[in-house]
mmCIF file of C-alpha atoms in Angstrom:
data_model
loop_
_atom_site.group_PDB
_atom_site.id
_atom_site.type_symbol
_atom_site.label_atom_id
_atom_site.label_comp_id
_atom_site.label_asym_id
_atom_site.label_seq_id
_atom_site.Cartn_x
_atom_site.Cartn_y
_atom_site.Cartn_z
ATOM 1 C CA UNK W 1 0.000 0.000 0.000
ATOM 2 C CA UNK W 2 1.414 3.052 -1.101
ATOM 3 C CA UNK W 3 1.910 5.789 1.699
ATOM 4 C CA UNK W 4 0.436 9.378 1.739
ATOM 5 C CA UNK W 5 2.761 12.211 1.783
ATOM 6 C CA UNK W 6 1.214 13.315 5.127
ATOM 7 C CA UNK W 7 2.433 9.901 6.668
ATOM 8 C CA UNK W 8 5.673 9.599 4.747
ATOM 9 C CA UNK W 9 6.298 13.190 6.431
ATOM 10 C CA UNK W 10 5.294 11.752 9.940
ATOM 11 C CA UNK W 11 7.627 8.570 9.085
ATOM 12 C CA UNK W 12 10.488 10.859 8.759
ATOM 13 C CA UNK W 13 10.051 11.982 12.590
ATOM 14 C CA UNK W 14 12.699 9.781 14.146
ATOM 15 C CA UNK W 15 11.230 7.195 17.015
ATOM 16 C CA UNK W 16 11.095 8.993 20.713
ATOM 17 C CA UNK W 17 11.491 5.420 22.797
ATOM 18 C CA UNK W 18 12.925 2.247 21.229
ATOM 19 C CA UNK W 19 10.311 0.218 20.426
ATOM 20 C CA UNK W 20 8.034 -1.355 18.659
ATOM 21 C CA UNK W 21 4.438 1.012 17.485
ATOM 22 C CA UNK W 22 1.715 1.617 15.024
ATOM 23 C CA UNK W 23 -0.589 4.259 13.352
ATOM 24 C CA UNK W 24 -4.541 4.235 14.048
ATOM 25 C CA UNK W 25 -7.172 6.315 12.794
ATOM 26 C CA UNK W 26 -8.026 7.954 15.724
ATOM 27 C CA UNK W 27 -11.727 8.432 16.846
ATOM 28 C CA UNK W 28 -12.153 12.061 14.913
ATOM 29 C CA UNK W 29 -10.522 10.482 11.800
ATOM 30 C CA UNK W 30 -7.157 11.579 12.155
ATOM 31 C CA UNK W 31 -3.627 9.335 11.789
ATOM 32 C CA UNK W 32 -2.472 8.975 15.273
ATOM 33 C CA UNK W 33 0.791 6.949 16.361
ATOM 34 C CA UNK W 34 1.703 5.017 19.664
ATOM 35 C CA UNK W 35 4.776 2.952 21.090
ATOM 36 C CA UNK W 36 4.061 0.103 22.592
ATOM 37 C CA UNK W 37 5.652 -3.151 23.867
ATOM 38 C CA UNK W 38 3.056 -5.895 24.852
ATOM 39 C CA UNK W 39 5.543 -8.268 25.967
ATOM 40 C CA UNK W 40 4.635 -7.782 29.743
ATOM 41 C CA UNK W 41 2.253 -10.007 31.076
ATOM 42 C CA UNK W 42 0.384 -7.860 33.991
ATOM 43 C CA UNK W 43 -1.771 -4.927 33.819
ATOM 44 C CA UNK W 44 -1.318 -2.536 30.901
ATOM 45 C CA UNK W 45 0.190 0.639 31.370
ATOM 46 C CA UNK W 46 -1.123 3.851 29.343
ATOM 47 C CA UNK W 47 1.191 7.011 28.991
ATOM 48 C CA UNK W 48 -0.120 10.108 28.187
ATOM 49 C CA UNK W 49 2.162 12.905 27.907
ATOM 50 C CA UNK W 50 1.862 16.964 28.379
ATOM 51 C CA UNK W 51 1.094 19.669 26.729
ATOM 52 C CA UNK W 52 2.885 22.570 25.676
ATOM 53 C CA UNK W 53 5.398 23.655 22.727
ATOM 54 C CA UNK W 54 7.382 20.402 21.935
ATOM 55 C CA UNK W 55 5.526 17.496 23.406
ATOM 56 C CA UNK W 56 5.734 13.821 22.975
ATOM 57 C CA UNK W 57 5.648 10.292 24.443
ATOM 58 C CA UNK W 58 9.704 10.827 24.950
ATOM 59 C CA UNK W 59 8.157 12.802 28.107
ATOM 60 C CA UNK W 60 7.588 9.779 29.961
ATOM 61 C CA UNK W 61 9.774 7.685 28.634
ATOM 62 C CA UNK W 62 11.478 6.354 32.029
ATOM 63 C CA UNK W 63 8.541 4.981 32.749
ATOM 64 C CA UNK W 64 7.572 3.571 29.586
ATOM 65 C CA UNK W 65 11.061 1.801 29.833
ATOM 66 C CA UNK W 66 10.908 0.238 33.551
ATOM 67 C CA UNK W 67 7.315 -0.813 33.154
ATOM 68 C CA UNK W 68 7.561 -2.614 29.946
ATOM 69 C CA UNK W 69 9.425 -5.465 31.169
ATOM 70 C CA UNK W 70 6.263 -6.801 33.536
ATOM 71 C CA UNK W 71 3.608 -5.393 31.711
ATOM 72 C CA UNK W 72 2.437 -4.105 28.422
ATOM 73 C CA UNK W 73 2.631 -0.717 27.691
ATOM 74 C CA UNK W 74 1.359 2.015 25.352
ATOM 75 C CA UNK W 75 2.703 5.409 24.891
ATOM 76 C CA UNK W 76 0.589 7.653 21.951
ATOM 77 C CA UNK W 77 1.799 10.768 20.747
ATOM 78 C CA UNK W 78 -1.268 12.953 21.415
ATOM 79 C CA UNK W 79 -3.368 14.336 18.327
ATOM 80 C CA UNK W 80 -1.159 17.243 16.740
ATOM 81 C CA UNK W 81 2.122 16.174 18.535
ATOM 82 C CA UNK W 82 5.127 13.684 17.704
ATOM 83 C CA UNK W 83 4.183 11.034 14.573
ATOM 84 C CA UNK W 84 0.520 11.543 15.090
ATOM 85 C CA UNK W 85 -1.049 14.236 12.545
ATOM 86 C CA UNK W 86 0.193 17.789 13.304
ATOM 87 C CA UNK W 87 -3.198 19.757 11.348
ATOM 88 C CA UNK W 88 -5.979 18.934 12.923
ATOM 89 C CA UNK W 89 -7.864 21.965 12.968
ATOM 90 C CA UNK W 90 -9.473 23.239 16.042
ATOM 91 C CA UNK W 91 -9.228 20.940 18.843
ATOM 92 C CA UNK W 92 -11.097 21.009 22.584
ATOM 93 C CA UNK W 93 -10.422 19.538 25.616
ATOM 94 C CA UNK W 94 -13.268 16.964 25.532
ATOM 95 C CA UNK W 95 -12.029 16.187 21.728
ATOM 96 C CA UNK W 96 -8.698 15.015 23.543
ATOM 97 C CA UNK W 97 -10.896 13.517 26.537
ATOM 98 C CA UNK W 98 -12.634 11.293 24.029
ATOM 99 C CA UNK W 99 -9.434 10.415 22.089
ATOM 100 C CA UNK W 100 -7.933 8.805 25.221
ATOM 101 C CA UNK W 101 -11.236 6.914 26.015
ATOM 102 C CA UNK W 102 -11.288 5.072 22.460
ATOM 103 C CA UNK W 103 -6.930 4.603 23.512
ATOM 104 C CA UNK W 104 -8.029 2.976 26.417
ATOM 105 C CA UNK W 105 -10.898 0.802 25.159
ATOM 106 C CA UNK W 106 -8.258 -0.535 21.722
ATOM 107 C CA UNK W 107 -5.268 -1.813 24.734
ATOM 108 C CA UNK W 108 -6.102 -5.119 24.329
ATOM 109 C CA UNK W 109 -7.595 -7.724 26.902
ATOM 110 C CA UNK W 110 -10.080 -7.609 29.283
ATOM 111 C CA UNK W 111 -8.060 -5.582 32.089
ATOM 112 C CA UNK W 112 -8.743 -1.827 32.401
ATOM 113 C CA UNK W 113 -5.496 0.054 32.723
ATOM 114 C CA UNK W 114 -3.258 1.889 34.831
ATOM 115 C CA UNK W 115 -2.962 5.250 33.396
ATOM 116 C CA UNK W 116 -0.097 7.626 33.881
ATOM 117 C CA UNK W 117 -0.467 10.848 32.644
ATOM 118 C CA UNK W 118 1.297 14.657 33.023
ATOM 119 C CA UNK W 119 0.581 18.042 33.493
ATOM 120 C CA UNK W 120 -2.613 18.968 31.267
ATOM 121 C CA UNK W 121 -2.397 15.339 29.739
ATOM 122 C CA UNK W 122 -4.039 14.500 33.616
ATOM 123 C CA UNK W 123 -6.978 17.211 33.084
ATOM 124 C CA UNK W 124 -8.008 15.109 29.526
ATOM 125 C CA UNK W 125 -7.705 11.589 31.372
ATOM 126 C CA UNK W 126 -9.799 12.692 34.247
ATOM 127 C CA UNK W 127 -12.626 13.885 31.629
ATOM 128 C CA UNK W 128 -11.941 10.767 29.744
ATOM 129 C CA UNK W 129 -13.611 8.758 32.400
ATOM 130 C CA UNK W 130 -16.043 10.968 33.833
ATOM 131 C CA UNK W 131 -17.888 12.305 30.547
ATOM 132 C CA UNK W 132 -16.579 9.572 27.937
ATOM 133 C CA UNK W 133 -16.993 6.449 30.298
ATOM 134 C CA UNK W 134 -13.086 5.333 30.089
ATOM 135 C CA UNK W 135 -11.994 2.248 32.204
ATOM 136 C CA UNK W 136 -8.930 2.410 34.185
ATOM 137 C CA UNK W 137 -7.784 1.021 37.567
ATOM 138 C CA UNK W 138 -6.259 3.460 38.800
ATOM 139 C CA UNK W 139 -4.544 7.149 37.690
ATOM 140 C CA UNK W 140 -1.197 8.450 38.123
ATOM 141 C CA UNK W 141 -1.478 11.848 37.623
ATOM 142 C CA UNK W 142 2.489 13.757 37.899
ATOM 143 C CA UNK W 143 2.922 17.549 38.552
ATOM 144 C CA UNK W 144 -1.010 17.700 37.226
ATOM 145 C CA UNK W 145 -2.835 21.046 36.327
ATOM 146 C CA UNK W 146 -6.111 22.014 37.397
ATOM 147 C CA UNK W 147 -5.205 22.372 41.117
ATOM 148 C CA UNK W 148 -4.738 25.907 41.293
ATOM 149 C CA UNK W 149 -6.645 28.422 43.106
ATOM 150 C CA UNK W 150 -6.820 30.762 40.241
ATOM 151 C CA UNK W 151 -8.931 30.410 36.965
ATOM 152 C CA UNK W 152 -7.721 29.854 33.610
ATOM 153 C CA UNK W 153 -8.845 32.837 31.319
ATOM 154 C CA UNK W 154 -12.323 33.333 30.587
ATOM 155 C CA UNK W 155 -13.549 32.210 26.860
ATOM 156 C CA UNK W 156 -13.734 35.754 25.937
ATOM 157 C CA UNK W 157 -10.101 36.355 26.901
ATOM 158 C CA UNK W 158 -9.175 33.035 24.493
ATOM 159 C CA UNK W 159 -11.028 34.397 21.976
ATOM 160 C CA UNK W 160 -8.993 37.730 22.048
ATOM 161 C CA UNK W 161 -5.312 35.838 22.617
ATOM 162 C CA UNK W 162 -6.318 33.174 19.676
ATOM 163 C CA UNK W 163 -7.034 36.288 17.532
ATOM 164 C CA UNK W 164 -3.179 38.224 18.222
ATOM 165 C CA UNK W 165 -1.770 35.018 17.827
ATOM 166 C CA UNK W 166 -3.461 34.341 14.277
ATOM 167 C CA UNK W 167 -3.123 38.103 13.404
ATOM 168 C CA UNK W 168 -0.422 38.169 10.386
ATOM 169 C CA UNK W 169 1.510 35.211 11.594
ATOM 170 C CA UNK W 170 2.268 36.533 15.047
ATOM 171 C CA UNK W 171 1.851 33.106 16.550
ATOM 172 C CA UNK W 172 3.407 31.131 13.769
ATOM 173 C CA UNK W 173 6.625 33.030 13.606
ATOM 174 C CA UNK W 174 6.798 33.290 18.019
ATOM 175 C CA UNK W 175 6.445 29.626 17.578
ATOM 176 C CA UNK W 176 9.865 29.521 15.206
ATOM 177 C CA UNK W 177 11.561 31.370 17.944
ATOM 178 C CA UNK W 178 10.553 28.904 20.806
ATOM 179 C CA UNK W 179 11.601 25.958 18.229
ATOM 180 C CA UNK W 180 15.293 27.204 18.761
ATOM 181 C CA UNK W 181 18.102 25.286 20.829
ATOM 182 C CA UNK W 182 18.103 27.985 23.571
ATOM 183 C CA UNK W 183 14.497 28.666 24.064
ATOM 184 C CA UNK W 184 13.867 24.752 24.191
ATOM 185 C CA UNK W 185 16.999 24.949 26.974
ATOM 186 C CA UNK W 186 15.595 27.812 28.773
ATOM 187 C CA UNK W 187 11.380 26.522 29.419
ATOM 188 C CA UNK W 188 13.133 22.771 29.867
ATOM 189 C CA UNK W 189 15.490 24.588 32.414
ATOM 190 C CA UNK W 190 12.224 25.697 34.036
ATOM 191 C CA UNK W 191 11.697 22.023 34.736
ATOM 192 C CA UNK W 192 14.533 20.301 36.269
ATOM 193 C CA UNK W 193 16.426 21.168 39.285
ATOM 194 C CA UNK W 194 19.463 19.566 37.883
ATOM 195 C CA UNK W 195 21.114 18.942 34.758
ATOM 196 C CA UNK W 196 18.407 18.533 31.666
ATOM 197 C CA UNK W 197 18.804 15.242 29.770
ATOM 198 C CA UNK W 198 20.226 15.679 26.175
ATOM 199 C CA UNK W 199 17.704 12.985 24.547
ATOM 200 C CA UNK W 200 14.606 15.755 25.211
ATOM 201 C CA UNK W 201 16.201 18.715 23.892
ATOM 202 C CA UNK W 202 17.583 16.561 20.872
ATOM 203 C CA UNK W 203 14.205 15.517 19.873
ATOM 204 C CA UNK W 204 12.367 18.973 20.951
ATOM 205 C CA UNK W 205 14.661 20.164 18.116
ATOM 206 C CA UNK W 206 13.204 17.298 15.135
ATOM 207 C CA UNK W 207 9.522 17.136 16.948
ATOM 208 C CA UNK W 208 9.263 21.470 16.890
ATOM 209 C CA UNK W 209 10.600 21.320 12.917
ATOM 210 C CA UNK W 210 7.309 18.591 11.554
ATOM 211 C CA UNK W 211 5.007 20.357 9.034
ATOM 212 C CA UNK W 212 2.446 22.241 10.752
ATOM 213 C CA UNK W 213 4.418 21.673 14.160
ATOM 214 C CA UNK W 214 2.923 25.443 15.346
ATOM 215 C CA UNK W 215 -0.836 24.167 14.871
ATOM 216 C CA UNK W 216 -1.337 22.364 18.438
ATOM 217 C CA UNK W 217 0.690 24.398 20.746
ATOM 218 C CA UNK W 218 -0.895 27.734 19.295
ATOM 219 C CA UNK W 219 -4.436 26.519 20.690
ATOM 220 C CA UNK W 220 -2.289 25.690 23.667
ATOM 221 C CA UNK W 221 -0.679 28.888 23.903
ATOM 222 C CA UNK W 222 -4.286 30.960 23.936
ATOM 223 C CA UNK W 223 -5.189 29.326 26.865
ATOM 224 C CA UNK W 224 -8.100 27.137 25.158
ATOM 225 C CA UNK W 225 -6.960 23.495 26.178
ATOM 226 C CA UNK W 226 -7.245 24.370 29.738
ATOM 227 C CA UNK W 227 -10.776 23.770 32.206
ATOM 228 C CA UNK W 228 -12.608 25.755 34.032
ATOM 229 C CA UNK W 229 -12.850 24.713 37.684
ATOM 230 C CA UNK W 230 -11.015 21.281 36.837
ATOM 231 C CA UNK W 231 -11.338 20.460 40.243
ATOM 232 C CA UNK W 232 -15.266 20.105 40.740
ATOM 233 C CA UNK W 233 -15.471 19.649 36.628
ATOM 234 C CA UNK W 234 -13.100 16.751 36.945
ATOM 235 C CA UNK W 235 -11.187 15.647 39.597
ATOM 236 C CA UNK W 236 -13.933 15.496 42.340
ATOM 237 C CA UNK W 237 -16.353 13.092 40.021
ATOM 238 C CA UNK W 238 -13.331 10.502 40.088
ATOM 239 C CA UNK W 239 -14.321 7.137 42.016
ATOM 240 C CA UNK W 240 -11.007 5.322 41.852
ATOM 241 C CA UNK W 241 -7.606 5.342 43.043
ATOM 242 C CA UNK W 242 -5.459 8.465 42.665
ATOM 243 C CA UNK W 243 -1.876 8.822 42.954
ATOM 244 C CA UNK W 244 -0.441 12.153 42.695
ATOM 245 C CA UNK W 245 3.370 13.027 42.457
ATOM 246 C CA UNK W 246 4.226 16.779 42.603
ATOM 247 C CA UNK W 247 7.162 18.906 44.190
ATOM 248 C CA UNK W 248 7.220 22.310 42.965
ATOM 249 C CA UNK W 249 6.371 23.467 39.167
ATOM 250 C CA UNK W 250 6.935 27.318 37.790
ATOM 251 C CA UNK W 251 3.520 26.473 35.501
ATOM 252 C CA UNK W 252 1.371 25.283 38.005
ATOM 253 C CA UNK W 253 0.244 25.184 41.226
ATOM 254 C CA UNK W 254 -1.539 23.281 43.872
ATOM 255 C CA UNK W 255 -3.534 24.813 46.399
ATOM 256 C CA UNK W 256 -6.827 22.911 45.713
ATOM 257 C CA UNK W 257 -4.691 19.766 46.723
ATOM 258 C CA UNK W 258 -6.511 20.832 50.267
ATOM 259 C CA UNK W 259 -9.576 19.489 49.064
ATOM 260 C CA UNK W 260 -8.967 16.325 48.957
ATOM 261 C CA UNK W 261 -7.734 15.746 52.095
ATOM 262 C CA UNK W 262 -9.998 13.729 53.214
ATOM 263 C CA UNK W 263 -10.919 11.577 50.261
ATOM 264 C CA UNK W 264 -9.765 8.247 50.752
ATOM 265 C CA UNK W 265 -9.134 7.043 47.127
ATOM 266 C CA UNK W 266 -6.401 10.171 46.459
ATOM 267 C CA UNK W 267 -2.854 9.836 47.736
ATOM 268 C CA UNK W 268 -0.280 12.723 47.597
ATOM 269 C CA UNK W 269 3.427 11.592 47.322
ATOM 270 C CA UNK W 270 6.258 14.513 47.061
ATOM 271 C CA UNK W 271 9.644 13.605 45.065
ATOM 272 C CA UNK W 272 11.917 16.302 45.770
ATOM 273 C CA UNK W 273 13.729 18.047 44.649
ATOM 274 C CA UNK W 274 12.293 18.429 41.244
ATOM 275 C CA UNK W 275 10.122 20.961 39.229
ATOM 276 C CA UNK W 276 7.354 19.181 37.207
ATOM 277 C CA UNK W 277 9.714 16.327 36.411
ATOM 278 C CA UNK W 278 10.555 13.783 38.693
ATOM 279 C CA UNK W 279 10.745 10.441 36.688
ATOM 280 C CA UNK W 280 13.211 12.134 34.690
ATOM 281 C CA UNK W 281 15.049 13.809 37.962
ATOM 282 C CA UNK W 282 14.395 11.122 40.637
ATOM 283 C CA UNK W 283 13.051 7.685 38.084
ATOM 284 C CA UNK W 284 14.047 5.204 41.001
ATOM 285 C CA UNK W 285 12.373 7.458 43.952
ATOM 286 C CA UNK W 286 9.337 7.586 41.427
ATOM 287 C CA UNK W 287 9.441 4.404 40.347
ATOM 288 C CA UNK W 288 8.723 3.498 43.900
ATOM 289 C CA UNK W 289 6.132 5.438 44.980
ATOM 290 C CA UNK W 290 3.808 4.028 41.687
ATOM 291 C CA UNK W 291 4.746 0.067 42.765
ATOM 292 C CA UNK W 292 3.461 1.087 45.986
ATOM 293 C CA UNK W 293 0.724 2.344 45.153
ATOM 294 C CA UNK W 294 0.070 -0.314 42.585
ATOM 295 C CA UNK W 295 0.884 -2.803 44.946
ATOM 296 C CA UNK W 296 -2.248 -1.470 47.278
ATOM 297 C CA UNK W 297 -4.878 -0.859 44.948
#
C-alpha cells in the first residue's frame, strides 16, 4: 500500500522510545501513532504525555522503559504532537478527553489500565472517564494542572489571545523562535532542578521542525486546552484510586490539593527536589512510589 505524503512526512520523525508502534485512525478520523511493547504479562500501562510547545511520548519515557518489562505498555503521541497528525484543525479539551477513552478501550484484553499521565495530559484523562466512560484502575497523575486556586482565562479572553496570535503570523513566527536550541533549553530549564537530559532537547529540536508543528501548541498557547474549575469539573467526580506526584512546578500550582484531604481514594506523594519532572530527575524514587501504590490498589 502506497503511503500518503502526510504519513511519509510523519515517518520521517525519528522514534522517541525504542520500540516497537503503530498508526490508528483515531476516533475524529485523524492518523495517530503510539509505542508500545506488549511483551509484559500484567496490567497494561497507558502514557499520556503533556502539553505545551514540543511534546511527545519521549516525556515519559522512564517509565515507559521500567514498566515494559512486567507489563504491556502504550505510549501515543497525542493528536497534533510527535508522529501523530500535526493539522488537525481546532481541537477542545473533551475532543482530547474522548481520544484517550477510544486509547483505552483498543489496549487489548479484558483488564482496564493503569494510566499515567502529566501536566494537562491529567486534566483530559480525568474527563476521559467521567464524561466519555473510560476504564482504568487506577490514575497516576504527575505535577497535574487544574489544582490551582486561580482560573484559567475566561472564553472571551481566548477568543482575544487566539485572535493576536493568528493576526499576520504573530503566533506562527513566536512559535519559530521557541523551536530554537536555547528557548527549548531555557522553558526545559524551568523544569529540572538539575542537569536537563540531552535525549529531550535533541528531539524537541526534530519534533518542533514537523510540518504544521505550530498548529497544536498555538491553541495551547491561547489558553483554550485548559478547564474551568477542573477540580469540581473533573477531579472530584473521580471514584477510583489516585496517585499524585508533585514537588514544585513554575507552571502550576496546587492549592486545591486541600480538598482532597480527606478523600480516601487520592494519595499525595512529594519527590523532591524536582520541578514538574521527577521520573526524569528522581526515576528510582518515582518508580517506587507508583509500585506502591500499585501494589495497594
Amino acid at each position: 500500500m502506497t503511503l500518503s505524503r502526510e504519513l511519509f512526512k510523519m515517518y520521517q520523525l525519528d522514534s522517541a522510545i525504542d520500540c516497537g508502534g503503530a498508526y490508528f485512525q483515531g476516533h475524529c478520523g485523524h492518523n495517530l501513532y503510539w509505542y508500545f511493547d506488549t511483551q509484559g504479562t500484567e496490567r497494561p500501562v497507558l502514557f499520556i504525555h503533556s502539553i505545551n510547545a514540543a511534546p511527545s511520548a519521549i516525556e515519559l519515557k522512564p517509565l515507559f522503559t521500567h514498566f515494559k518489562s512486567s507489563r504491556s505498555v502504550f505510549a501515543p503521541d497525542l493528536p497534533g504532537f510527535g508522529r501523530s497528525t500535526r493539522n488537525i484543525g481546532h481541537f477542545t479539551p473533551k475532543d482530547f478527553a474522548r481520544e484517550i477513552a477510544a486509547m483505552m478501550e483498543a489496549i487489548p484484553g479484558d483488564e482496564p489500565p493503569d494510566v499515567i499521565a502529566l501536566s494537562l495530559g491529567c486534566e483530559f484523562v480525568a474527563r476521559a472517564i467521567t464524561d466519555f466512560g473510560a476504564r482504568a484502575r487506577s490514575l497516576t497523575f504527575i505535577s497535574p494542572s487544574g489544582f490551582s486556586a486561580r482560573k484559567p482565562p475566561s472564553q472571551k479572553a481566548q477568543k482575544r489571545l487566539k485572535g493576536v496570535l493568528n493576526f499576520a503570523g504573530l503566533g506562527r513566527n513566536a512559535f519559530k523562535l521557541l523551536r530554537t536550541e536555547r528557548s527549548i533549553r531555557y522553558f526545559y530549564g524551568m523544569n529540572f532542578s538539575g542537569v536537563i537530559p540531552s535525549e529531550l532537547v535533541d528531539y524537541a529540536l526534530k519534533t518542533t521542525k514537523a510540518p504544521d508543528a505550530h498548529s497544536m501548541p498555538l491553541q495551547f498557547l491561547s489558553m483554550g486546552l485548559f478547564t474551568q474549575d477542573a477540580v469540581d469539573t473533573l477531579y472530584k467526580r473521580l471514584n477510583l484510586p489516585v496517585l499524585v506526584i508533585f514537588d514544585r512546578d513554575p507552571n502550576v500550582s496546587f492549592e486545591r490539593f486541600a480538598d482532597f484531604k480527606t478523600d480516601t481514594n487520592w494519595q499525595f506523594s512529594r519527590v523532591t527536589p524536582s520541578l514538574g519532572m521527577p521520573h526524569w530527575e528522581h526515576p528510582q524514587e518515582t518508580i517506587s512510589v507508583i509500585e506502591t501504590f500499585y501494589a495497594q490498589c
